[in-house]
Short mmCIF file of C-alpha atoms in Angstrom, two decimals:
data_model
loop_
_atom_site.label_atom_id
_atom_site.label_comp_id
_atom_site.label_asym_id
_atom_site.label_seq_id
_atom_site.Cartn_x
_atom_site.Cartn_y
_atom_site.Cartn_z
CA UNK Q 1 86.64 38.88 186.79
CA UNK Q 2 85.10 41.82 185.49
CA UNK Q 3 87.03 43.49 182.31
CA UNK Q 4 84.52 46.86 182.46
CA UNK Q 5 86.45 47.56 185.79
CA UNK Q 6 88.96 48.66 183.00
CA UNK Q 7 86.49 51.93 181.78
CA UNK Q 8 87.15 52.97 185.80
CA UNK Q 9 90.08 55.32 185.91
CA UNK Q 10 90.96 54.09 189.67
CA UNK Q 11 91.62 50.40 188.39
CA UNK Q 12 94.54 52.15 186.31
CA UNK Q 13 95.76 54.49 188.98
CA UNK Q 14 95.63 51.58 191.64
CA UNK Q 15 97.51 48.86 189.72
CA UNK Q 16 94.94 46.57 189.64
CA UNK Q 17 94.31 46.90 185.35
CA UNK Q 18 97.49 44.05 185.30
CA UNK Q 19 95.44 41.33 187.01
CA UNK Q 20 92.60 41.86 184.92
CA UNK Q 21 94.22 42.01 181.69
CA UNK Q 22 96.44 39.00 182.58
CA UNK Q 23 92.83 37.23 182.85
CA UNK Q 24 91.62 38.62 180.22
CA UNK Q 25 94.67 37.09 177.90
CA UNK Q 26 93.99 33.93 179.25
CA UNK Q 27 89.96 33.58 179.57
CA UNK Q 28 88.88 36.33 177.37
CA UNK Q 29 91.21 38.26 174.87
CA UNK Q 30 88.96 39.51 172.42
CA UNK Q 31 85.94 40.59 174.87
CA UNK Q 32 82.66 42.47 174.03
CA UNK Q 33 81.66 45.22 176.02
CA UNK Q 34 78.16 46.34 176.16
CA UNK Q 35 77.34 50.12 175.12
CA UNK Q 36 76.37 52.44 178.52
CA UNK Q 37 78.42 55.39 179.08
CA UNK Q 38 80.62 54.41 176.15
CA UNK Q 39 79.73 53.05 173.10
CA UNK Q 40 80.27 48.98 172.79
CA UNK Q 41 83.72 47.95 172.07
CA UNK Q 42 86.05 44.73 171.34
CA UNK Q 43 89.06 44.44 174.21
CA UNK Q 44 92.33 42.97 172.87
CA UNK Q 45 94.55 42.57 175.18
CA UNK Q 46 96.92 39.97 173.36
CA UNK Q 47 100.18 40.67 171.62
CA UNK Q 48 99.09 38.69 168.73
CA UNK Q 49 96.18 40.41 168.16
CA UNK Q 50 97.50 44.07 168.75
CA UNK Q 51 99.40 43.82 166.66
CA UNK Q 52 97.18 42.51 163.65
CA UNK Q 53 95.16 45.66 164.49
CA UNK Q 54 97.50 47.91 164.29
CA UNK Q 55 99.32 46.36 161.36
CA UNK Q 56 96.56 46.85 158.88
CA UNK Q 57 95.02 50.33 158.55
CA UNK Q 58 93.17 49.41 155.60
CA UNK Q 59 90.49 47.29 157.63
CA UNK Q 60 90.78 48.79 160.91
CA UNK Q 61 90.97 52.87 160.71
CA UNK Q 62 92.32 55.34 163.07
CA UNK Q 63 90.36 58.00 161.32
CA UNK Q 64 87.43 58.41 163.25
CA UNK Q 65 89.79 58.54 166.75
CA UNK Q 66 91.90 56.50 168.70
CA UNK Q 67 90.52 57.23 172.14
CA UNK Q 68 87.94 55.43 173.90
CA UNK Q 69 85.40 58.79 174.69
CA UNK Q 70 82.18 58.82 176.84
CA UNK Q 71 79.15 58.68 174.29
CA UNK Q 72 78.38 62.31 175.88
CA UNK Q 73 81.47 63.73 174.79
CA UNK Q 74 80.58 63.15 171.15
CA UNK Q 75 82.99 62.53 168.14
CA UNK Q 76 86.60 63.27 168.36
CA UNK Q 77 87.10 66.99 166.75
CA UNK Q 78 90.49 65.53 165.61
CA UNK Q 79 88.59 62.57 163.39
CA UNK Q 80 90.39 62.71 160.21
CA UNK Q 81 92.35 65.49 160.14
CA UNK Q 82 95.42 64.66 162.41
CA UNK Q 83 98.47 62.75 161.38
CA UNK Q 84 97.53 60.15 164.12
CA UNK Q 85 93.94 59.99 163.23
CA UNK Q 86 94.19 60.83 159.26
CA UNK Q 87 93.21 57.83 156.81
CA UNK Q 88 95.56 56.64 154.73
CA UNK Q 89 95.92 59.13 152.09
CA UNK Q 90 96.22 61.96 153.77
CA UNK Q 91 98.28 60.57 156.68
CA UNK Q 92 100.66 59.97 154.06
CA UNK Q 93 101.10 63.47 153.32
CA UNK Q 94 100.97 65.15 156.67
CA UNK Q 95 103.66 61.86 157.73
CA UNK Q 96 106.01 63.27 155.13
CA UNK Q 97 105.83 66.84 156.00
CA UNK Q 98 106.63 66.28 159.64
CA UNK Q 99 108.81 63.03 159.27
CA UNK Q 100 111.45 65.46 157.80
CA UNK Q 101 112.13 67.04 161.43
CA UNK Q 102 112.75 64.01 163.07
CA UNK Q 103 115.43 62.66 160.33
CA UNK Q 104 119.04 62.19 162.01
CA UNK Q 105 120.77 65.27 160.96
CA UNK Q 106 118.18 66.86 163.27
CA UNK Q 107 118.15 64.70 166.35
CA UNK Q 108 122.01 65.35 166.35
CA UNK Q 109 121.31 68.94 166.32
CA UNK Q 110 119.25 68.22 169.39
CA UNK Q 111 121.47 66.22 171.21
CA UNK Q 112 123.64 68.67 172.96
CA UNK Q 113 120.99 70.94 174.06
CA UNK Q 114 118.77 67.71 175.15
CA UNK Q 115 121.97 66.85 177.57
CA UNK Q 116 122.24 70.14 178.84
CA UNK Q 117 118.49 70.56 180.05
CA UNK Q 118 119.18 67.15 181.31
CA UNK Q 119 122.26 67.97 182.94
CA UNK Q 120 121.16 71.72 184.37
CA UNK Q 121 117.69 69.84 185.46
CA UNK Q 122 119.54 66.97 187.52
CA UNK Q 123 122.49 69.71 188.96
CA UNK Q 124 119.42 71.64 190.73
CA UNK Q 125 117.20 68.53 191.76
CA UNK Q 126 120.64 67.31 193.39
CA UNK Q 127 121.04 70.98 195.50
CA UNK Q 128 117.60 71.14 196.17
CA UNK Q 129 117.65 67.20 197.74
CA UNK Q 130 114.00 66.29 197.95
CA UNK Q 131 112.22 66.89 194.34
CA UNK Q 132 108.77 65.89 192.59
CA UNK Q 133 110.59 63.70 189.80
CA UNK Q 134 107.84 64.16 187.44
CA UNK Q 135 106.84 67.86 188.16
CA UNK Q 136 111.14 68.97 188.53
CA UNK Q 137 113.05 66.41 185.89
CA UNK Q 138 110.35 64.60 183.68
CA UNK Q 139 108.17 67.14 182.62
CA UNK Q 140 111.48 69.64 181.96
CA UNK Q 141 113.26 68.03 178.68
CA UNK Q 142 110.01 66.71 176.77
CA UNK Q 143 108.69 70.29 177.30
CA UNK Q 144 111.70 71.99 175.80
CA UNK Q 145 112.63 69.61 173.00
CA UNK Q 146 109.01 70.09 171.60
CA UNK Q 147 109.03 73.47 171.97
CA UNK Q 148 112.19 74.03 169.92
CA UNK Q 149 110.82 71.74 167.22
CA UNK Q 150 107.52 74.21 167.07
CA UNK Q 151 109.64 77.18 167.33
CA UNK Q 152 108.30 78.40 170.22
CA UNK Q 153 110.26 81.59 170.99
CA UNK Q 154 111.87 81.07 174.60
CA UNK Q 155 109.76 83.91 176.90
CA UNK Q 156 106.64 81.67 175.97
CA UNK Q 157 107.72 78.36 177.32
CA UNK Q 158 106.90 78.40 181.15
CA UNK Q 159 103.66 79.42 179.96
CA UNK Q 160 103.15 76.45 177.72
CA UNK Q 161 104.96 74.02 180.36
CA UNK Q 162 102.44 75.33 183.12
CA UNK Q 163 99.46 75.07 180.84
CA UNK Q 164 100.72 71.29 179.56
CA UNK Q 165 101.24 70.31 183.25
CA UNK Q 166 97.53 71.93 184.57
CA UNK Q 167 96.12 70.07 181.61
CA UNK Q 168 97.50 66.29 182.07
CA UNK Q 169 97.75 66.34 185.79
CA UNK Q 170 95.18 68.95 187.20
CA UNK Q 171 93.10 67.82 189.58
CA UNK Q 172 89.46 68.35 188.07
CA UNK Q 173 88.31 67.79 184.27
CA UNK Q 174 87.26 70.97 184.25
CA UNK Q 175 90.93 72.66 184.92
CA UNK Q 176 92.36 69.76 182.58
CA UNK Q 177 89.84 71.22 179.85
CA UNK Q 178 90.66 74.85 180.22
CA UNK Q 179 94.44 74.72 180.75
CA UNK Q 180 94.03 73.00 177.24
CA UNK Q 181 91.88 75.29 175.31
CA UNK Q 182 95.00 77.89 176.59
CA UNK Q 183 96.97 75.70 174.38
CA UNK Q 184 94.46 75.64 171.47
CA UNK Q 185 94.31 79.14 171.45
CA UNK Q 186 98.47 79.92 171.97
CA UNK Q 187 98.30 77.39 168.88
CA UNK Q 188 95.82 79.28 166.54
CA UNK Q 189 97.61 82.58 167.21
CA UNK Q 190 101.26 80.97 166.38
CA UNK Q 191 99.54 79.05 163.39
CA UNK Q 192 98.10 82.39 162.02
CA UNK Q 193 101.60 84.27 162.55
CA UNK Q 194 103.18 81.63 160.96
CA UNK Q 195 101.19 81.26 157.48
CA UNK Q 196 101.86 84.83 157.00
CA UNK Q 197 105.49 84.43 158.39
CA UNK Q 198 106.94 81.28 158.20
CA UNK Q 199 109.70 80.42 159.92
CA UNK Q 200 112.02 77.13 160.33
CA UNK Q 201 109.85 75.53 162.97
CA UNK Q 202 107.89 72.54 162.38
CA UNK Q 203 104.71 74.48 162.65
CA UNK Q 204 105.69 77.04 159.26
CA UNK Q 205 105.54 73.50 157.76
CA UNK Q 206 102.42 72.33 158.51
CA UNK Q 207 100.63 75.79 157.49
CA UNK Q 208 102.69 75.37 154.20
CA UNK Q 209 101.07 71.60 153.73
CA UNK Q 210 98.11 71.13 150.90
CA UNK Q 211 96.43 68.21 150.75
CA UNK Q 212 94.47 67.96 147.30
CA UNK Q 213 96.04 71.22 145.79
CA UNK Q 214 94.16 73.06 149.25
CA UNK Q 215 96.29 74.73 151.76
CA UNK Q 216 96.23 72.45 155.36
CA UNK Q 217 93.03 74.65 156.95
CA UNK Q 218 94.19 76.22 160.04
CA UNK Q 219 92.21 74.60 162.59
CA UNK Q 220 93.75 71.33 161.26
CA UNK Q 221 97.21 72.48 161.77
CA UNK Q 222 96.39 73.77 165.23
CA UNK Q 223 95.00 70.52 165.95
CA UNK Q 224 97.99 68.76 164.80
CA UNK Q 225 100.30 71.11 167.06
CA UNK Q 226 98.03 70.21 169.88
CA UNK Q 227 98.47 66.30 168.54
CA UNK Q 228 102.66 67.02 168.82
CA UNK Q 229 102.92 68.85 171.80
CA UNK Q 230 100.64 66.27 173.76
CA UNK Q 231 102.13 63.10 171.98
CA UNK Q 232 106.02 64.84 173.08
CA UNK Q 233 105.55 66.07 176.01
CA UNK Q 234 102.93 63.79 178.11
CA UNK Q 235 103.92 60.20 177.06
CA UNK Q 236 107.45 61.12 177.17
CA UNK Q 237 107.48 62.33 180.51
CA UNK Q 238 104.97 59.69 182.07
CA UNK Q 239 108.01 56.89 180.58
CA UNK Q 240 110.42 58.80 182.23
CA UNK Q 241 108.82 58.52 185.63
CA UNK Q 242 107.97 55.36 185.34
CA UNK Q 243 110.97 53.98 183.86
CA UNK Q 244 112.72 56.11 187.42
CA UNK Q 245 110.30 54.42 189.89
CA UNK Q 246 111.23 51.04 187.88
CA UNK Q 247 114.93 51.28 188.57
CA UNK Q 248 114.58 52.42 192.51
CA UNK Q 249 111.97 49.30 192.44
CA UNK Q 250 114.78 47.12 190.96
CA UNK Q 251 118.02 47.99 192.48
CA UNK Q 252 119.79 45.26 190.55
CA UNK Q 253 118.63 46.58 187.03
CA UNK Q 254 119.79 50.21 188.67
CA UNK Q 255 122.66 48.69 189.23
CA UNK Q 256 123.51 47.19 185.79
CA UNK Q 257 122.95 50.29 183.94
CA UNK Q 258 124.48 52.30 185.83
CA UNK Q 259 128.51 50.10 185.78
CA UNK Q 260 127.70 49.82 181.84
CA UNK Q 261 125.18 52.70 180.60
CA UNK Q 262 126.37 52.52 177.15
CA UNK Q 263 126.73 49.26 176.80
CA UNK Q 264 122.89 48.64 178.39
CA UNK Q 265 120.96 51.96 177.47
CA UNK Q 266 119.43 50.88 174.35
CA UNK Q 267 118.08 47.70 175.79
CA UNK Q 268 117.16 49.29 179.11
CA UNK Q 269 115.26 52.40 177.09
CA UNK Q 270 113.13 49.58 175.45
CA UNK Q 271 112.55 48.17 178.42
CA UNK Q 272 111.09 51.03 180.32
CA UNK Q 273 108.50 51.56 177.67
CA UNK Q 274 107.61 47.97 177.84
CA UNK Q 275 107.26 47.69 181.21
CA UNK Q 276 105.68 51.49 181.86
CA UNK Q 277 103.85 51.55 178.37
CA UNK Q 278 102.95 54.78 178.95
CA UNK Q 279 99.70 54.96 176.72
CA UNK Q 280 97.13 52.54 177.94
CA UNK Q 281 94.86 52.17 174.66
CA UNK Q 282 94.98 52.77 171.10
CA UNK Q 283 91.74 52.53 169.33
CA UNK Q 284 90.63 51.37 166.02
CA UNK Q 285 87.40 51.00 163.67
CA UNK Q 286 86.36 48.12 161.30
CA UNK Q 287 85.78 49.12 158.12
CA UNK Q 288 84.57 45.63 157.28
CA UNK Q 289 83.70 42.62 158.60
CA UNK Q 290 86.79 40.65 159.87
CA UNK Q 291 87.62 37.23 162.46
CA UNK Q 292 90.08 39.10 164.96
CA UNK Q 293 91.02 36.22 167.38
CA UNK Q 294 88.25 33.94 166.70
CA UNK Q 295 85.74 36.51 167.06
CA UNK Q 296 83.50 37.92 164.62
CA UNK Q 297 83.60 41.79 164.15
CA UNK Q 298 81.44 43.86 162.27
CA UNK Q 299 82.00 46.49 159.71
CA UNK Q 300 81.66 49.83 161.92
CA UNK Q 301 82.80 48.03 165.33
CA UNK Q 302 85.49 49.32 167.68
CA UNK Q 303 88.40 47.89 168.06
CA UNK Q 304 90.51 49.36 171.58
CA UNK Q 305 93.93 47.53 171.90
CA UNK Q 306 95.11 47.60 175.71
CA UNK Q 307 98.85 48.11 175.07
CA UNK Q 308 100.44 47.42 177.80
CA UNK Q 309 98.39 44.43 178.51
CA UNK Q 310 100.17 43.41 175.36
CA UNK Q 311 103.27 44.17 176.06
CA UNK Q 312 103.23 41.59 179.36
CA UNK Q 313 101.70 38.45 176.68
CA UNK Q 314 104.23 35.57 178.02
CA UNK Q 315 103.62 34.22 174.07
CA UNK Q 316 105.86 37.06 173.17
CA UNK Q 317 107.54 38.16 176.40
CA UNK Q 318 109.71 35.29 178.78
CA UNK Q 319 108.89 35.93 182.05
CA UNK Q 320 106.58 39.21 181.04
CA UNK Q 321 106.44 40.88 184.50
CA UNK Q 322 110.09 40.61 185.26
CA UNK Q 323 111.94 44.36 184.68
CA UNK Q 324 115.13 43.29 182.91
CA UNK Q 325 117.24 45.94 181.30
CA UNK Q 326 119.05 43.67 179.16
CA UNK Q 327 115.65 41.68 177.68
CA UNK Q 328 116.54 41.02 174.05
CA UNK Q 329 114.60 40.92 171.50
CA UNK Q 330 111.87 43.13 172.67
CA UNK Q 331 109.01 43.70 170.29
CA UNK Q 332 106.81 45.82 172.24
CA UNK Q 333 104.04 48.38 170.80
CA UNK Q 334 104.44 50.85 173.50
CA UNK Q 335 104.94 53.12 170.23
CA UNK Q 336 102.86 51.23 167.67
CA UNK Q 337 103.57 49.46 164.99
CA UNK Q 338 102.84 50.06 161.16
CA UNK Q 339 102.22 52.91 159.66
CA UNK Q 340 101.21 55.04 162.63
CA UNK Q 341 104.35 53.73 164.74
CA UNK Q 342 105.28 56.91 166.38
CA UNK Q 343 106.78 59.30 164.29
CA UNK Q 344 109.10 60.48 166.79
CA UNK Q 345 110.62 57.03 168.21
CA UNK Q 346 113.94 57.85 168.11
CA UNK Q 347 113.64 61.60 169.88
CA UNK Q 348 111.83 59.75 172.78
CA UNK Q 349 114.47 56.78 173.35
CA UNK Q 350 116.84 59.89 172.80
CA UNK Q 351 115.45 62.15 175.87
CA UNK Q 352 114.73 59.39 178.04
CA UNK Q 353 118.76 58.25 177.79
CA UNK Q 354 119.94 61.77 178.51
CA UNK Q 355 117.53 62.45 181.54
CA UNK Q 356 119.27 58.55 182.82
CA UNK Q 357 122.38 59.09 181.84
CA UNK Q 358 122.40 62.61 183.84
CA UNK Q 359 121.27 61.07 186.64
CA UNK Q 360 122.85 57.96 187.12
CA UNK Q 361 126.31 60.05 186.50
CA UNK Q 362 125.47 62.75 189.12
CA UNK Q 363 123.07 61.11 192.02
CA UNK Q 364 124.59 58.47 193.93
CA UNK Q 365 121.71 57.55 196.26
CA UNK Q 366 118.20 58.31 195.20
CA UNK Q 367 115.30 57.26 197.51
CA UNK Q 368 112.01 57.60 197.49
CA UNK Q 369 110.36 60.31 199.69
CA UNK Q 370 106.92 59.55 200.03
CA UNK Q 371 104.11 57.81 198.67
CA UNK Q 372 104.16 57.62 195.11
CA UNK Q 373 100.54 58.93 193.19
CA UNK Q 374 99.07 57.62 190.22
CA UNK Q 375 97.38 58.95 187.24
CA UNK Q 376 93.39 58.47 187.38
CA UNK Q 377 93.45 57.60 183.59
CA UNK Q 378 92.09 55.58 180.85
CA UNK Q 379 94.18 57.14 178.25
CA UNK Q 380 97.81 57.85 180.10
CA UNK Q 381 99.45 56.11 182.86
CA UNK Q 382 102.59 56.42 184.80
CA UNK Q 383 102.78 58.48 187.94
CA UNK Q 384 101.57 62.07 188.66
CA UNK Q 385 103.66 62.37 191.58
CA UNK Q 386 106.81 61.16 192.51
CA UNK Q 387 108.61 62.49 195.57
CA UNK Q 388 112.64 62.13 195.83
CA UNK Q 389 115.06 61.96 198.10
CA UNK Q 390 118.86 62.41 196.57
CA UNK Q 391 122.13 62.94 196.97
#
């Protein structure tokens, strides 16, 4: 078995990453790779393991990225200066200015306009009959909720959801790259209007941040609206698809959340993102020497963690590639774990129940419609297409 088959976008879009990390946790869990197109890097694919990683920010930093990149792509522009890529300090700060937006009192407020998209967005995939799940119902509700948090007026939303769709699920890199400098650039004009005029949107927020008695500069808070949008919108509706193809794959588990959803939502919600786990790496740097599972890693090494190769270890998981909606406990890292767990956990697990709940209440018979497509990805998985059949 060879684990650099993993840097090969086809082994993720064809299914065949799960047989190699399942070797890898068994032969190999902490395994070298040599530098070529990207630089040399430590695998973990155990749950153990991940988790130490992820746990200790101290000796393993986010801040110079957390996404494997091609040597000829250079340094991550985002190094430092994002909440997800910030070190310590200063993630602390920009975690408290935007933690405040995801706090109950505003979820609630969210709630009833999250169930309506849901409900509207099922109601016209049900008269239409045959839909693209992820293009007509996934991508709808992450899209909207984010927007609203960013204050996004209303006439510039298809834009944005055409732009986020073109730049996640375009064909070529090169339409992926300019579909997202169109959402750099709608950023820096919003981030400018908004310093002047602030509003009560999450991005008036960040251009009120300082960080060392200095106002946030503005090409960090574009880069952190570009950080939100992507993190809410693209993992959120990748989960949702996959979590859908899960329950037409297991009929049963359809079955059981449908006769109790209440009752099984919460479990079932976790379960989708440990099953789909979304986000296929997280990476880290050592900022000193350290054993990470019986291997020696040097200061300046990096560290990628495979998450949902951790997320089916059988040391944490019974019967790992089993789809149970009613697993309990369930300690996966499909959102992290420490300090950079995901600051918007609870909005996710929040979306993805309305979008099942809407259609598990309103589509009787859901089939697929054709063959399924895959994301050709190192950083997201899920699928790009799913045809549907309903009723």
């Amino acid at each position: 078995m060879n684990p650099d088959v993993l840097l090969d976008g086809a082994t993720h879009r064809d299914g065949r990453a799960h047989e190699v990390w399942a070797w890898m946790r068994e032969h190999d869990p902490v395994h070298w790779h040599e530098p070529g197109d990207f630089p040399g890097f430590w695998s973990l694919t155990r749950h153990d393991e991940v988790r130490e990683v992820l746990r200790d920010p101290v000796t393993f930093s986010s801040a110079s990225g957390i996404l494997l990149r091609p040597l000829a792509q250079g340094a991550d522009p985002g190094g430092g200066r994002t909440l997800a890529l910030a070190a310590p300090a200063r993630h602390q700060v920009l975690r408290e200015a935007v933690a405040g937006w995801f706090a109950p009192r505003n979820l609630r407020r969210l709630t009833e306009s999250m169930e309506a998209v849901a409900r509207t967005a099922v109601k016209e995939s049900l008269a239409a009959g045959r839909i693209d799940f992820v293009a007509d119902v996934a991508a709808r509700l992450p899209v909207e909720v984010v927007c609203a948090f960013l204050g996004i007026p209303p006439a510039d939303r298809p834009d944005l959801v055409a732009w986020a769709w073109d730049a996640f699920c375009a064909g070529t890199a090169t339409e992926r790259s300019l579909a997202h400098l169109e959402i750099l650039e709608y950023f820096t004009d919003l981030a400018l209007h908004r310093r002047d005029t602030p509003g009560d949107d999450l991005v008036s927020v960040l251009t009120q941040v300082t960080v060392d008695g200095e106002p946030l500069p503005i090409d960090d808070v574009v880069l952190n609206c570009d950080s939100l949008f992507v993190g809410g919108t693209e993992n959120v509706r990748q989960t949702l698809a996959g979590g859908m193809l899960a329950l037409l794959e297991h009929p049963a588990q359809q079955e059981l959340l449908r006769a109790d959803f209440d009752g099984v939502a919460a479990t079932a919600v976790d379960e989708i993102l440990r099953f789909t786990t979304s986000g296929l790496h997280t990476m880290r740097r050592a900022t000193r020497p350290a054993d990470v599972g019986g291997r020696s890693v040097a200061e300046g090494d990096l560290l990628v963690c495979w998450l949902p190769s951790a997320n089916r270890d059988a040391a944490q998981f019974p019967d790992p590639d089993v789809f149970d909606v009613t697993r309990t406990p369930n300690r996966h890292l499909a959102l992290g774990i420490g300090p950079h767990y995901c600051v918007g956990t609870q909005l996710a697990k929040l979306e993805i129940r309305a979008v099942l709940r809407e259609f598990l209440a309103q589509a009787r018979d859901v089939t697929l419609d054709g063959p399924v497509e895959r994301l050709d990805s190192l950083v997201v998985g899920g699928p790009r297409r799913l045809p549907l059949r309903l009723t």
